[in-house]
Short mmCIF file of C-alpha atoms in Angstrom, two decimals:
data_model
loop_
_atom_site.label_atom_id
_atom_site.label_comp_id
_atom_site.label_asym_id
_atom_site.label_seq_id
_atom_site.Cartn_x
_atom_site.Cartn_y
_atom_site.Cartn_z
CA MET A 900 24.47 6.98 9.13
CA SER A 901 26.77 7.33 6.88
CA ASP A 902 27.60 9.91 4.80
CA ILE A 903 25.38 8.66 2.10
CA ALA A 904 22.84 7.86 2.94
CA GLN A 905 21.56 10.83 4.68
CA GLU A 906 22.47 12.87 1.49
CA ALA A 907 20.04 10.22 -0.51
CA TRP A 908 17.21 10.77 3.01
CA ARG A 909 17.85 14.61 2.43
CA LYS A 910 17.07 14.29 -0.80
CA TYR A 911 13.96 11.86 -0.54
CA LEU A 912 12.50 14.62 1.92
CA ILE A 913 13.02 17.04 -0.64
CA GLN A 914 11.75 15.48 -2.72
CA LEU A 915 8.45 14.56 -0.74
CA GLN A 916 8.12 17.97 0.09
CA VAL A 917 8.05 19.20 -3.57
CA HIS A 918 6.53 17.09 -5.43
CA PRO A 919 4.63 14.54 -2.42
CA LEU A 920 2.63 12.34 -4.85
CA ARG A 921 5.56 11.52 -7.15
CA THR A 922 7.61 10.89 -4.71
CA LYS A 923 4.48 8.57 -2.84
CA ALA A 924 4.49 6.59 -6.16
CA ILE A 925 7.97 5.82 -6.52
CA THR A 926 8.74 4.95 -3.49
CA ALA A 927 5.67 2.55 -3.31
CA GLY A 928 6.54 1.26 -7.04
CA CYS A 929 10.05 0.55 -6.47
CA LEU A 930 8.68 -1.34 -2.38
CA ALA A 931 5.67 -3.25 -4.14
CA GLY A 932 8.74 -4.28 -7.08
CA CYS A 933 11.88 -4.99 -4.11
CA SER A 934 8.74 -6.91 -1.95
CA ASP A 935 7.37 -9.14 -5.42
CA LEU A 936 10.94 -10.05 -6.45
CA ILE A 937 11.26 -10.93 -2.22
CA ALA A 938 9.07 -13.16 -2.98
CA GLN A 939 10.16 -14.79 -5.92
CA LYS A 940 12.91 -15.65 -4.47
CA ILE A 941 11.49 -17.12 -1.77
CA SER A 942 9.27 -19.24 -3.53
CA GLY A 943 11.94 -21.12 -5.16
CA VAL A 944 11.63 -19.32 -9.06
CA LYS A 945 15.03 -20.52 -11.37
CA ARG A 946 14.19 -17.30 -13.61
CA ILE A 947 12.40 -14.10 -11.90
CA GLN A 948 9.76 -13.68 -13.87
CA LEU A 949 10.29 -10.16 -15.12
CA ARG A 950 7.14 -9.31 -16.31
CA ARG A 951 5.43 -9.90 -12.93
CA LEU A 952 7.60 -8.04 -11.10
CA LEU A 953 6.57 -5.18 -13.73
CA LEU A 954 3.48 -5.06 -13.19
CA ILE A 955 4.12 -5.63 -9.67
CA MET A 956 5.66 -1.86 -9.65
CA LEU A 957 2.90 -0.45 -12.07
CA TYR A 958 0.42 -1.27 -9.62
CA GLY A 959 2.52 -0.36 -6.65
CA PHE A 960 3.45 3.13 -8.71
CA ALA A 961 -0.02 3.62 -10.50
CA TYR A 962 -2.42 2.73 -8.02
CA SER A 963 -1.55 2.00 -3.90
CA GLY A 964 1.26 4.92 -3.19
CA PRO A 965 -1.49 7.78 -5.52
CA PHE A 966 -4.79 5.60 -3.35
CA GLY A 967 -2.64 6.85 0.07
CA HIS A 968 -1.46 10.17 -0.73
CA PHE A 969 -5.28 10.57 -1.35
CA LEU A 970 -6.89 8.24 1.16
CA HIS A 971 -4.70 10.27 4.54
CA LYS A 972 -5.11 14.10 2.83
CA VAL A 973 -9.06 12.54 2.87
CA MET A 974 -8.39 11.28 5.98
CA ASP A 975 -7.09 14.41 8.00
CA ILE A 976 -9.62 16.39 6.34
CA ILE A 977 -12.06 14.75 7.61
CA PHE A 978 -10.75 14.72 11.00
CA ARG A 979 -9.38 18.05 10.74
CA GLY A 980 -8.36 19.61 13.89
CA LYS A 981 -8.81 15.77 15.91
CA LYS A 982 -6.33 14.46 17.84
CA GLY A 983 -6.35 11.93 20.58
CA SER A 984 -7.05 8.14 20.42
CA LYS A 985 -10.59 8.40 20.09
CA THR A 986 -9.77 10.18 16.52
CA VAL A 987 -6.98 7.76 15.51
CA ALA A 988 -9.31 4.45 16.14
CA LYS A 989 -12.30 6.27 14.32
CA LYS A 990 -9.54 7.13 11.29
CA VAL A 991 -9.14 3.51 11.63
CA LEU A 992 -12.15 2.01 11.53
CA LEU A 993 -13.04 4.51 9.00
CA GLU A 994 -10.40 3.01 6.56
CA GLN A 995 -10.57 -0.16 7.00
CA MET A 996 -14.52 -0.47 6.60
CA THR A 997 -13.87 1.39 3.48
CA SER A 998 -9.75 1.65 1.65
CA SER A 999 -9.53 -2.08 2.88
CA PRO A 1000 -12.04 -4.23 1.54
CA TRP A 1001 -11.68 -2.40 -1.89
CA ASN A 1002 -8.04 -2.10 -1.51
CA ASN A 1003 -7.97 -5.78 -1.40
CA PHE A 1004 -10.78 -6.67 -3.34
CA PHE A 1005 -8.60 -4.82 -6.47
CA PHE A 1006 -5.26 -6.07 -6.17
CA MET A 1007 -6.68 -9.72 -6.22
CA MET A 1008 -8.51 -8.88 -9.52
CA TYR A 1009 -5.53 -6.57 -11.13
CA TYR A 1010 -3.57 -9.97 -9.76
CA GLY A 1011 -5.62 -12.63 -11.68
CA LEU A 1012 -6.98 -10.37 -14.53
CA VAL A 1013 -3.30 -8.11 -15.91
CA VAL A 1014 -0.41 -10.19 -13.77
CA GLU A 1015 -1.68 -13.81 -15.05
CA GLY A 1016 -3.36 -12.51 -17.26
CA ARG A 1017 -6.95 -15.05 -16.80
CA PRO A 1018 -10.05 -14.49 -17.74
CA TRP A 1019 -12.80 -13.17 -16.08
CA GLY A 1020 -14.66 -16.06 -15.08
CA SER A 1021 -11.49 -17.53 -13.88
CA VAL A 1022 -10.99 -14.70 -11.83
CA ARG A 1023 -13.99 -13.90 -11.16
CA SER A 1024 -14.57 -17.18 -8.96
CA LYS A 1025 -10.80 -17.26 -7.21
CA VAL A 1026 -12.09 -13.94 -5.92
CA ARG A 1027 -15.55 -14.97 -5.16
CA LYS A 1028 -13.77 -17.97 -2.73
CA ASP A 1029 -10.77 -16.33 -2.13
CA TYR A 1030 -11.48 -12.67 -0.57
CA PRO A 1031 -13.37 -13.61 2.28
CA SER A 1032 -10.43 -15.33 3.64
CA VAL A 1033 -8.22 -13.09 2.46
CA GLN A 1034 -10.47 -10.02 3.54
CA LEU A 1035 -10.42 -11.10 6.76
CA THR A 1036 -6.51 -12.21 7.34
CA ALA A 1037 -6.48 -8.49 6.76
CA TRP A 1038 -8.55 -7.06 8.96
CA ARG A 1039 -6.25 -9.17 11.56
CA PHE A 1040 -3.09 -7.42 10.72
CA TRP A 1041 -3.76 -4.11 8.85
CA PRO A 1042 -5.97 -2.07 11.99
CA ILE A 1043 -2.59 -2.86 14.06
CA VAL A 1044 -0.72 -1.20 11.17
CA GLY A 1045 -3.08 1.57 10.47
CA TRP A 1046 -2.94 2.68 14.41
CA ILE A 1047 0.43 3.22 14.29
CA ASN A 1048 0.48 4.92 11.12
CA TYR A 1049 -1.96 7.40 11.92
CA GLN A 1050 -0.36 7.65 15.89
CA TYR A 1051 2.14 7.80 15.29
CA MET A 1052 3.48 8.91 11.70
CA PRO A 1053 3.63 12.58 10.03
CA LEU A 1054 1.43 12.87 7.21
CA GLN A 1055 4.30 12.83 4.97
CA PHE A 1056 5.56 9.29 5.56
CA ARG A 1057 2.03 7.76 6.08
CA VAL A 1058 2.50 6.68 2.71
CA LEU A 1059 5.92 5.29 2.78
CA PHE A 1060 5.24 3.38 5.93
CA HIS A 1061 2.16 1.17 4.78
CA SER A 1062 4.10 0.63 1.55
CA PHE A 1063 6.66 -0.29 4.11
CA VAL A 1064 4.73 -2.61 5.96
CA ALA A 1065 3.26 -4.33 3.39
CA SER A 1066 6.46 -5.34 0.72
CA CYS A 1067 6.61 -6.81 4.34
CA TRP A 1068 3.75 -8.41 4.21
#
């Protein structure tokens, strides 16, 4: 790793330790923005939709980073002192039955109402129509990510890992 990258990583780890919530929120916002920028480029837009990009970054900063921060803290409280594959499976199951459906619903509502600026009735119809398939697709992919996250990632890196995978998703 280059000296610049090592120094940046060292400073990031210090911020993660000193200001964990703020650091995770900023990280989630930046990764969400990168993800949207890449998605816009892949979709072939001639000009980047800056408003959309900033609203997606806001979602990562104000919601997904903080939500993940507190979710993982609560999971560690619920399963305090418990280790092993059974505990990891319980964490993944709990996450997939609670936060996964909520987060998909919330993102679909946010995207329709805030990012696209569509009226309530239109967004509600789209969510009713698309939500089941979105959630079923999520259940095919995210439990594996959750397993890796709970099994191998230290608590302070779980939001970073999840945000990175989400940006690739």
